[in-house]
PDB file of C-alpha atoms in Angstrom:
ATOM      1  CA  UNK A  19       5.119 -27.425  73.305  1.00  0.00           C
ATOM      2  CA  UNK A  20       8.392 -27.995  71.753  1.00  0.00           C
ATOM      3  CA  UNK A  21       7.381 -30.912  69.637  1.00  0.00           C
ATOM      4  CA  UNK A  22       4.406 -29.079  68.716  1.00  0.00           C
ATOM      5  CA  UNK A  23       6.844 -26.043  67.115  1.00  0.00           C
ATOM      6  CA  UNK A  24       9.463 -28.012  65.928  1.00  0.00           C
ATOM      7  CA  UNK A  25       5.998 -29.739  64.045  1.00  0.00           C
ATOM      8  CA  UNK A  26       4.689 -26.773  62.446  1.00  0.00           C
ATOM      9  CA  UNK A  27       7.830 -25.356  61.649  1.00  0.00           C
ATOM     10  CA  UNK A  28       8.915 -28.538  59.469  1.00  0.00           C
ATOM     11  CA  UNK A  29       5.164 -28.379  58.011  1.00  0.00           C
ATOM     12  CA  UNK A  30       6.150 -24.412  57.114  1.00  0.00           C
ATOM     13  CA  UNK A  31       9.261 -26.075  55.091  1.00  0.00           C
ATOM     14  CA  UNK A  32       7.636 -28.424  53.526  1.00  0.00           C
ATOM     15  CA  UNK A  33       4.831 -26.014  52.082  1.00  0.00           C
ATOM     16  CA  UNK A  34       7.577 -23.453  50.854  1.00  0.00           C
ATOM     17  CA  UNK A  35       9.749 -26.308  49.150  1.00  0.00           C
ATOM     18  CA  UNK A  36       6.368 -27.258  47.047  1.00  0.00           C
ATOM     19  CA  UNK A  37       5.414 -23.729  46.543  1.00  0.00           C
ATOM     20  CA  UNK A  38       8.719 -22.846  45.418  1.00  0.00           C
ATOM     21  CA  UNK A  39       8.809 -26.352  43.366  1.00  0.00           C
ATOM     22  CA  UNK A  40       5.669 -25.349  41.807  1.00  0.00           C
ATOM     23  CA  UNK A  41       6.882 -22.094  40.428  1.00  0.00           C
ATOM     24  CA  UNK A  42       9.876 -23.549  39.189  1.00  0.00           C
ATOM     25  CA  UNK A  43       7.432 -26.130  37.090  1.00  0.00           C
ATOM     26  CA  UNK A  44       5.670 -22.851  35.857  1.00  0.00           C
ATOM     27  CA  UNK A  45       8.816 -20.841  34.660  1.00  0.00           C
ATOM     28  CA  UNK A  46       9.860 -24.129  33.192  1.00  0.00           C
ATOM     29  CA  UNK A  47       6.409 -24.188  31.359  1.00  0.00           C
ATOM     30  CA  UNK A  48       6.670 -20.465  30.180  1.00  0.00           C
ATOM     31  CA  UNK A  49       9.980 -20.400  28.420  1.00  0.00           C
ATOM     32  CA  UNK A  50       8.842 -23.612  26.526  1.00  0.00           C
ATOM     33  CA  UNK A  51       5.384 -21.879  25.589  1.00  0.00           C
ATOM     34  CA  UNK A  52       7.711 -18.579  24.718  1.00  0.00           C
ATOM     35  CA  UNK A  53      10.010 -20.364  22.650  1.00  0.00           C
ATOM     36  CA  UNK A  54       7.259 -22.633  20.931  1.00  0.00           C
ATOM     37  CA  UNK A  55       5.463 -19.665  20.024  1.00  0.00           C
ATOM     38  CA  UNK A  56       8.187 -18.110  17.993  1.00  0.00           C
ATOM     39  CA  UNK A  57      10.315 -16.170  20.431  1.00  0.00           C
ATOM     40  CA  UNK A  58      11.440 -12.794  19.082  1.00  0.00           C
ATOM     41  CA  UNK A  59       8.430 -12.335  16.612  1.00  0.00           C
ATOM     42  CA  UNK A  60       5.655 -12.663  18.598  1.00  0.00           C
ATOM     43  CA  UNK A  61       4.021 -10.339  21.467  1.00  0.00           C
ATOM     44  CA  UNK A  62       2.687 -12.001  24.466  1.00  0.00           C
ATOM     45  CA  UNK A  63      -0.296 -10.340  26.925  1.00  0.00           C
ATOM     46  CA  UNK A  64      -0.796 -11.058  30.705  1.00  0.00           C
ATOM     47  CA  UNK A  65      -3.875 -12.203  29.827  1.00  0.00           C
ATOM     48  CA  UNK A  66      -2.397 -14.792  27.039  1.00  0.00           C
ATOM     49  CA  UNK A  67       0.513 -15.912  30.041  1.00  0.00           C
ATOM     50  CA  UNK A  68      -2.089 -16.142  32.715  1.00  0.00           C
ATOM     51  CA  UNK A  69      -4.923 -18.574  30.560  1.00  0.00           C
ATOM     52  CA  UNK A  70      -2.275 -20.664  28.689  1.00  0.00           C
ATOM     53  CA  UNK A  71       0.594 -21.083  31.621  1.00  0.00           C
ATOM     54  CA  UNK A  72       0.604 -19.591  34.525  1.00  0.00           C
ATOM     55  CA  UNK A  73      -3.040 -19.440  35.760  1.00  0.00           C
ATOM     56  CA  UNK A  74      -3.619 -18.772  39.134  1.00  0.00           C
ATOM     57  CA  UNK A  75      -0.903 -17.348  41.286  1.00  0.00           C
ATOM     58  CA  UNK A  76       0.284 -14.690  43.553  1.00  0.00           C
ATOM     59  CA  UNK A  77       3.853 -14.783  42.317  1.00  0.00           C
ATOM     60  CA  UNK A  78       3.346 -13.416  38.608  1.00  0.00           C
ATOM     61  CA  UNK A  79       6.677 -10.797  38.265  1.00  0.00           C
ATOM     62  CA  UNK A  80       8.657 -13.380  40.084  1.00  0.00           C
ATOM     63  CA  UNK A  81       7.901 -15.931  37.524  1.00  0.00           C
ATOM     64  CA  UNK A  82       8.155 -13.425  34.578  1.00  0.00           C
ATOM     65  CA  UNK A  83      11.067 -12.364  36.272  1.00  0.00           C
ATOM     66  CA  UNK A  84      12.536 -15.554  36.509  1.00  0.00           C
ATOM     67  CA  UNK A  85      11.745 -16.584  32.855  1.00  0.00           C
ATOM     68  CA  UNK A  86      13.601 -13.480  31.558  1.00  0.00           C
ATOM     69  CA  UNK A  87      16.434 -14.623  33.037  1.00  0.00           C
ATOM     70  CA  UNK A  88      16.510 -18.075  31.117  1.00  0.00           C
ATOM     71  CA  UNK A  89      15.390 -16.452  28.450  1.00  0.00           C
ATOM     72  CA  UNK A  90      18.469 -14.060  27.993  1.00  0.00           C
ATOM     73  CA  UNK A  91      21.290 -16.740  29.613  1.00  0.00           C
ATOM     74  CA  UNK A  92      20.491 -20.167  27.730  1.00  0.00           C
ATOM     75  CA  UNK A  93      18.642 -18.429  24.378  1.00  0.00           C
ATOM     76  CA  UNK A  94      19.942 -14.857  24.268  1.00  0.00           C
ATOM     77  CA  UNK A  95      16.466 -13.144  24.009  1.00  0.00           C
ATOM     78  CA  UNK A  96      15.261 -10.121  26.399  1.00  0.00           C
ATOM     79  CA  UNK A  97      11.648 -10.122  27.757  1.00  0.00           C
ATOM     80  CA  UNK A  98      10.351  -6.723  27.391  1.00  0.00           C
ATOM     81  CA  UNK A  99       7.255  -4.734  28.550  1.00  0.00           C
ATOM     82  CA  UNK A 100       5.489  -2.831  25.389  1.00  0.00           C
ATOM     83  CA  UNK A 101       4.892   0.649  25.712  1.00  0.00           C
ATOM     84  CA  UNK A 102       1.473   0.397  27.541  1.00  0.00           C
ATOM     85  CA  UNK A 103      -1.165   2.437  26.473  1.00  0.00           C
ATOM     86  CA  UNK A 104      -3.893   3.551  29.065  1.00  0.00           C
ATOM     87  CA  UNK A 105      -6.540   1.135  29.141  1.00  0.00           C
ATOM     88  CA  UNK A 106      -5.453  -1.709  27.637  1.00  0.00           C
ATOM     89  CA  UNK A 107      -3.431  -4.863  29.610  1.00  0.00           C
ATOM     90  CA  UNK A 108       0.215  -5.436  30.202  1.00  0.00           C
ATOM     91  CA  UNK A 109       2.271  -7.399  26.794  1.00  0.00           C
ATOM     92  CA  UNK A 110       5.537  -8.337  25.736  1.00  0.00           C
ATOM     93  CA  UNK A 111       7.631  -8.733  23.157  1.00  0.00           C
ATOM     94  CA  UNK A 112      10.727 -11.018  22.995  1.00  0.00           C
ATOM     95  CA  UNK A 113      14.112  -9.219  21.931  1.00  0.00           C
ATOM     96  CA  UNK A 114      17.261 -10.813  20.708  1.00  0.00           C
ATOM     97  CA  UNK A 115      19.878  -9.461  23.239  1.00  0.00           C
ATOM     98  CA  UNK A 116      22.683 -10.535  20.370  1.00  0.00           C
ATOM     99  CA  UNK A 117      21.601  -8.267  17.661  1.00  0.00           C
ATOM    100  CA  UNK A 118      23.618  -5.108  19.390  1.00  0.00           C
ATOM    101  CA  UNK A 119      26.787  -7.421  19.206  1.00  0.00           C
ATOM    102  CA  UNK A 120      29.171  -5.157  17.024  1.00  0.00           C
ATOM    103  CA  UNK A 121      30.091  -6.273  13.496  1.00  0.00           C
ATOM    104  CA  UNK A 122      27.486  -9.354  13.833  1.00  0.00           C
ATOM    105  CA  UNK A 123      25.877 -11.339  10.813  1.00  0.00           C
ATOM    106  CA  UNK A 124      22.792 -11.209  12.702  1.00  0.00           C
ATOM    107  CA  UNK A 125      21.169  -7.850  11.558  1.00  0.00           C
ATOM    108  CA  UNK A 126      18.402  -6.137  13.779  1.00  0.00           C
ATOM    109  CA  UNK A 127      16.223  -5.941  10.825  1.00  0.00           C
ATOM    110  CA  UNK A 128      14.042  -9.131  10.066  1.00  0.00           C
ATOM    111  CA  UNK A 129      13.574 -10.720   6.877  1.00  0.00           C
ATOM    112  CA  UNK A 130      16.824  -9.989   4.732  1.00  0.00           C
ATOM    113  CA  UNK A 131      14.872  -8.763   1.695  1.00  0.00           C
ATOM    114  CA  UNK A 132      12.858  -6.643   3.531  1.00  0.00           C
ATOM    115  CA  UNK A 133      15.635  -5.269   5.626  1.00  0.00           C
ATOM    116  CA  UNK A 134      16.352  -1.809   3.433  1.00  0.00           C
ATOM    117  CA  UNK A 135      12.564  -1.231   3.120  1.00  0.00           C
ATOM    118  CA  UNK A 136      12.278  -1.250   6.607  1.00  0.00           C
ATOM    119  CA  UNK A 137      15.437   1.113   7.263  1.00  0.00           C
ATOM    120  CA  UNK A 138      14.260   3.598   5.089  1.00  0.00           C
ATOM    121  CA  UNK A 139      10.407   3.646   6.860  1.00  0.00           C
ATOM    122  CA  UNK A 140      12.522   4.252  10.344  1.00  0.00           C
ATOM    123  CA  UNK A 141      14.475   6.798   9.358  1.00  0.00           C
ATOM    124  CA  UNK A 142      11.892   9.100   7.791  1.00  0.00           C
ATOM    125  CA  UNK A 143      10.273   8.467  10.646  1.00  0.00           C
ATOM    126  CA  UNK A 144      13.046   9.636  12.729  1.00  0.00           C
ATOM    127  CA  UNK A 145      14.423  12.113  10.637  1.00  0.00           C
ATOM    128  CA  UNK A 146      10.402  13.874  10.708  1.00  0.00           C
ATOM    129  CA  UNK A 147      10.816  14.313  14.449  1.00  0.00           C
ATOM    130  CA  UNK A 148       9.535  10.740  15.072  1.00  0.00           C
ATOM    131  CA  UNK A 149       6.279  10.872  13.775  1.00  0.00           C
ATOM    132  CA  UNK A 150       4.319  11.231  10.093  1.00  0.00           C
ATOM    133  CA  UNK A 151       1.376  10.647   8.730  1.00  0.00           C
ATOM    134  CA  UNK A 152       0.595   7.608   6.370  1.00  0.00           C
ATOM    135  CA  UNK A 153       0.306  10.173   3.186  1.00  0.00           C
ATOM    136  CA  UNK A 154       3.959  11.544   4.199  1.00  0.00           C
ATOM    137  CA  UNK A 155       5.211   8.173   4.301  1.00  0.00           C
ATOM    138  CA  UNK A 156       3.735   6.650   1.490  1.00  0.00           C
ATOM    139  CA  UNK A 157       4.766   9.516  -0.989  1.00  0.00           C
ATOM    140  CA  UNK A 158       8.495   9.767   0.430  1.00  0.00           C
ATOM    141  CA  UNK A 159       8.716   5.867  -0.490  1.00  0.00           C
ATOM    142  CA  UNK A 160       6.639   6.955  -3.729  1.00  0.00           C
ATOM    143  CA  UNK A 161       9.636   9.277  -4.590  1.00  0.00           C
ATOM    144  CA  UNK A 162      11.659   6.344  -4.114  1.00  0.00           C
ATOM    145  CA  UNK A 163       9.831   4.539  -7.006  1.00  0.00           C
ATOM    146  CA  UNK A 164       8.264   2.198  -4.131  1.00  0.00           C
ATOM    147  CA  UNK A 165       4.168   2.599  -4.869  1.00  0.00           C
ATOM    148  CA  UNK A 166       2.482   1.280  -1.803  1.00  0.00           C
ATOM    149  CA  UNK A 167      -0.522   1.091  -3.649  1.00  0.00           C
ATOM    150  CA  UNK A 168       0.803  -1.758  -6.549  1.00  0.00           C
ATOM    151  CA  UNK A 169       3.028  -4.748  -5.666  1.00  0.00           C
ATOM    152  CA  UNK A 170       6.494  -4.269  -5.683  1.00  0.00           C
ATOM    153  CA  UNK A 171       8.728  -6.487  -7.693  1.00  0.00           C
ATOM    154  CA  UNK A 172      11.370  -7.106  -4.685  1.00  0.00           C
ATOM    155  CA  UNK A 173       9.094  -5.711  -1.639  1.00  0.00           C
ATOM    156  CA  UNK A 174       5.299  -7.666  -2.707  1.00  0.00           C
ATOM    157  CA  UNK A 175       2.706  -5.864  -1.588  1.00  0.00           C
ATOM    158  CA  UNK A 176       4.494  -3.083   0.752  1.00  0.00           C
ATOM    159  CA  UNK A 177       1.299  -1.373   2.575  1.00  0.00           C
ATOM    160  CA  UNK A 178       0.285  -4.396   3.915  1.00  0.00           C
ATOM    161  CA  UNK A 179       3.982  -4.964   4.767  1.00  0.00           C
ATOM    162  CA  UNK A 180       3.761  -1.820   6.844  1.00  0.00           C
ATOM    163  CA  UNK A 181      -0.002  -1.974   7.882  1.00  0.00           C
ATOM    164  CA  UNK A 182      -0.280  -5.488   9.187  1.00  0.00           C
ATOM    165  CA  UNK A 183       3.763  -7.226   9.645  1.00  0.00           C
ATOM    166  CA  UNK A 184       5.317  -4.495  10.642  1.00  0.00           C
ATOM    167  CA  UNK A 185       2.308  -3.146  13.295  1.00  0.00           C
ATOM    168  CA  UNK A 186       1.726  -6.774  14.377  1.00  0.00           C
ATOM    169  CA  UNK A 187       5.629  -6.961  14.938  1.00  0.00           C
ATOM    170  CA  UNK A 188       5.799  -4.117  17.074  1.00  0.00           C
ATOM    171  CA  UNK A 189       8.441  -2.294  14.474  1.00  0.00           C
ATOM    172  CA  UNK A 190       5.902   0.663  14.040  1.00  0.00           C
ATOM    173  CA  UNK A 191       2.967   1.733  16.153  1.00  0.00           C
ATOM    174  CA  UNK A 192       0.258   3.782  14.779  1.00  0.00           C
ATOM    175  CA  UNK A 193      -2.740   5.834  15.713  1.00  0.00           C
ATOM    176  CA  UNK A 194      -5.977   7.013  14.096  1.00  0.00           C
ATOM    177  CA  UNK A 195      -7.691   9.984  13.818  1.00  0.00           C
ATOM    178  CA  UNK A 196     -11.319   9.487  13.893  1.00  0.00           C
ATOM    179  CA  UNK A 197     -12.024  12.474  11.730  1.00  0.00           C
ATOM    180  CA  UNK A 198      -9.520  12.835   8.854  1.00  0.00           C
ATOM    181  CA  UNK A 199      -9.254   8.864   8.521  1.00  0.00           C
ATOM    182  CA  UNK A 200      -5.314   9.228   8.814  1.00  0.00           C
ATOM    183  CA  UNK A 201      -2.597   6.731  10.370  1.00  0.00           C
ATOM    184  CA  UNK A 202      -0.033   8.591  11.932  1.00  0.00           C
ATOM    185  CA  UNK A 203       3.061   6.142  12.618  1.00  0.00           C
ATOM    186  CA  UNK A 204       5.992   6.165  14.948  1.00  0.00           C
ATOM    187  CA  UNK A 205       8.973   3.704  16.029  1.00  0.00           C
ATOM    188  CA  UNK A 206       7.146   0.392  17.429  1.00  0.00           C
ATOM    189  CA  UNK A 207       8.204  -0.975  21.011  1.00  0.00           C
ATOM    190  CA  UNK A 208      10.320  -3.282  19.100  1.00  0.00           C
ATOM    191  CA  UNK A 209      12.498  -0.633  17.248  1.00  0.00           C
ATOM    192  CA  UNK A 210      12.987   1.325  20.127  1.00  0.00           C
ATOM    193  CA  UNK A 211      14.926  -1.488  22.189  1.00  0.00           C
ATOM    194  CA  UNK A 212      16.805  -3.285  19.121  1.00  0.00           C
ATOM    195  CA  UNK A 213      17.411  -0.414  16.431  1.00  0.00           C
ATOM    196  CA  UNK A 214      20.476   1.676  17.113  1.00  0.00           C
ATOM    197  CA  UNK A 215      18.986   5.557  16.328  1.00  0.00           C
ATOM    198  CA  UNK A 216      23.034   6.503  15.901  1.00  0.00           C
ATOM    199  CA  UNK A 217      23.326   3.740  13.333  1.00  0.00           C
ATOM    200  CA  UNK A 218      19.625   4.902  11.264  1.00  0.00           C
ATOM    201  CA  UNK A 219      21.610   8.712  11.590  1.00  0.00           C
ATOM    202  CA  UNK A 220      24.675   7.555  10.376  1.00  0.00           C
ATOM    203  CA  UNK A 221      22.750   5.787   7.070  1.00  0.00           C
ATOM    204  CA  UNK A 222      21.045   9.148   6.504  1.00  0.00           C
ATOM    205  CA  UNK A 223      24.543  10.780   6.785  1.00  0.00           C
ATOM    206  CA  UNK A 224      25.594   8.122   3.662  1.00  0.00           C
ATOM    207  CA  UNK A 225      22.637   8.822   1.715  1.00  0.00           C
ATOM    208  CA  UNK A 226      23.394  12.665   1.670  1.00  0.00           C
ATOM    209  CA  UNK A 227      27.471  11.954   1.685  1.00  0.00           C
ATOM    210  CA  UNK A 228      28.661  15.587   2.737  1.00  0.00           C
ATOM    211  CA  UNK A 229      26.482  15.374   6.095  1.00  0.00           C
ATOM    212  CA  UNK A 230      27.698  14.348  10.053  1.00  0.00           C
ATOM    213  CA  UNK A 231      25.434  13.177  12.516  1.00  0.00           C
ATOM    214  CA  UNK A 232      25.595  16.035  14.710  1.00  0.00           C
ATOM    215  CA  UNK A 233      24.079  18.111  11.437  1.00  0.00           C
ATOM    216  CA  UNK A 234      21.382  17.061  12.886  1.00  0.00           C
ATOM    217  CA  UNK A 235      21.516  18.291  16.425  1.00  0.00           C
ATOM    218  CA  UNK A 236      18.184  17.227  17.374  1.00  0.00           C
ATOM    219  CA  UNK A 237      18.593  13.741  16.213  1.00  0.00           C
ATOM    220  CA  UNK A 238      22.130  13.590  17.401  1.00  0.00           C
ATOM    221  CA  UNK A 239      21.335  14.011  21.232  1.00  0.00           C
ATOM    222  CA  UNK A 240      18.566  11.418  21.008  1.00  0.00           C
ATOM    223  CA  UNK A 241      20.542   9.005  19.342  1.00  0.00           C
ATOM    224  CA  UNK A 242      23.095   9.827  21.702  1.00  0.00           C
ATOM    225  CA  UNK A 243      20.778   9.680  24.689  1.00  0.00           C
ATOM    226  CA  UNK A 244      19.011   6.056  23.565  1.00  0.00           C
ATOM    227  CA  UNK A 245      19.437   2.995  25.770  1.00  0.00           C
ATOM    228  CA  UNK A 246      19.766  -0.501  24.141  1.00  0.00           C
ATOM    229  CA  UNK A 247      18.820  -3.102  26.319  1.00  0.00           C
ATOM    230  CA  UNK A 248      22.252  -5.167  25.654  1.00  0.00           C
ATOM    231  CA  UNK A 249      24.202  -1.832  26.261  1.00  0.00           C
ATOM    232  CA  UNK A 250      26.270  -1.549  29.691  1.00  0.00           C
ATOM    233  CA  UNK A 251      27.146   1.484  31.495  1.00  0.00           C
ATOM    234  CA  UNK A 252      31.040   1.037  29.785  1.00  0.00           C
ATOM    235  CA  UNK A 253      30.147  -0.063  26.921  1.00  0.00           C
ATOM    236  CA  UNK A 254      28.372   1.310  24.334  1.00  0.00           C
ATOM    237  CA  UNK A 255      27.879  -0.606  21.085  1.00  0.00           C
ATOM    238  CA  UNK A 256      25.790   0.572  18.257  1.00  0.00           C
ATOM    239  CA  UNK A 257      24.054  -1.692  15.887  1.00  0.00           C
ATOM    240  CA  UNK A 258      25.043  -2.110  12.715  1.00  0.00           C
ATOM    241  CA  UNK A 259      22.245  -2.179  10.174  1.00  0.00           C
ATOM    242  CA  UNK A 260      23.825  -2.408   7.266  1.00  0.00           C
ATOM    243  CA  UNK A 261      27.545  -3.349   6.222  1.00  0.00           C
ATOM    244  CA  UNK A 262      29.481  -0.937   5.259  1.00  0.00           C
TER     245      UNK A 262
END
């Protein structure tokens, strides 16, 4: 009877060392396919994970889980859930965890030349109580001489920048209404987790010279109020967008 235990508790073993083995091969697996894809520009579903990687398995979170933190200790990037909408699957985007480093090279902002165009689309946005319509956008870029409608000669075609990069890249999300035909666009999930709201304020505060952040009391206390993934309970580090 002892024999018989001692049996099926070294089988037990064994079948927990290969399970356990098996995950590791998967985790393994998924930071490759993460990293092949194009890490912080790209946005991953379950689904996607599930038919490509990880197929079959009752230990999903513990291998997303366990990917993350590879991800963020040998690459610096931050796995993050997207704001899910009702209806549609689970997806995620891939963060750089060193953009909130203070004074970095490494802005927050993709593609340099793009980089003010994109500021000044976030901070309307944010500045308008975090949401405006695509005809509110387009003519307070208009009134910056930037004509969505003709190609720029530093920005290309800049409504398909918005429309299709920045949507795609999770910097702005939009929605629809069925009636009117109008886009109404906020922060993405992307902007929300690497864009410092302080730091967008604070540009705002240059533009008009004679203006503090807390002029803006309702803007203030969010921007005081937002999270950054990289940010500790001690420390709080705002990203710089631009150099000063």
């Amino acid at each position: 009877m002892s024999q018989r235990r001692t049996n099926r508790s070294s089988q037990l073993s064994q079948n927990n060392s290969l399970v356990e083995g098996n995950i590791e091969d998967t985790v393994n697996d998924l930071v490759r396919y993460i990293i092949y894809k194009g890490g912080e520009h790209t946005v991953f579903s379950k689904s996607d994970l599930m038919k490509n990687v990880i197929h079959k398995t009752s230990r999903y979170e513990d291998i997303i889980t366990r990917t993350n933190e590879i991800l963020n200790s040998v690459y610096g990037y931050n796995m993050v859930i997207c704001d899910t909408i009702k209806g549609k699957e689970k997806s995620y985007i891939i963060t750089n965890t060193l953009s909130h480093i203070k004074n970095t090279n490494e802005e927050d902002i993709p593609d340099d030349v793009n980089r003010i165009l994109i500021l000044l689309i976030l901070a309307h946005i944010f500045m308008s109580n975090n949401s405006v319509s695509d005809v509110s956008l387009y003519s307070f870029l208009n009134s910056l001489g930037i004509d969505v409608e003709v190609d720029h000669p530093i920005f290309g075609k800049v409504k398909d920048y918005i429309t299709k990069i920045l949507l795609k890249k999770q910097y702005l999300q939009s929605e629809l209404d069925i009636k009117s035909r109008r886009q109404t666009f906020k922060w993405g999930a992307r902007a929300e987790k690497e864009v410092s709201k302080m730091a967008v304020l604070e540009f705002v505060c240059q533009i008009y010279k004679d203006r503090l952040p807390k002029d803006w009391s309702n803007q203030y206390e969010i921007s005081r109020n937002q999270s950054l993934p990289s940010q500790t309970e001690n420390e709080i580090v705002e990203t710089q967008i631009l150099d000063d």
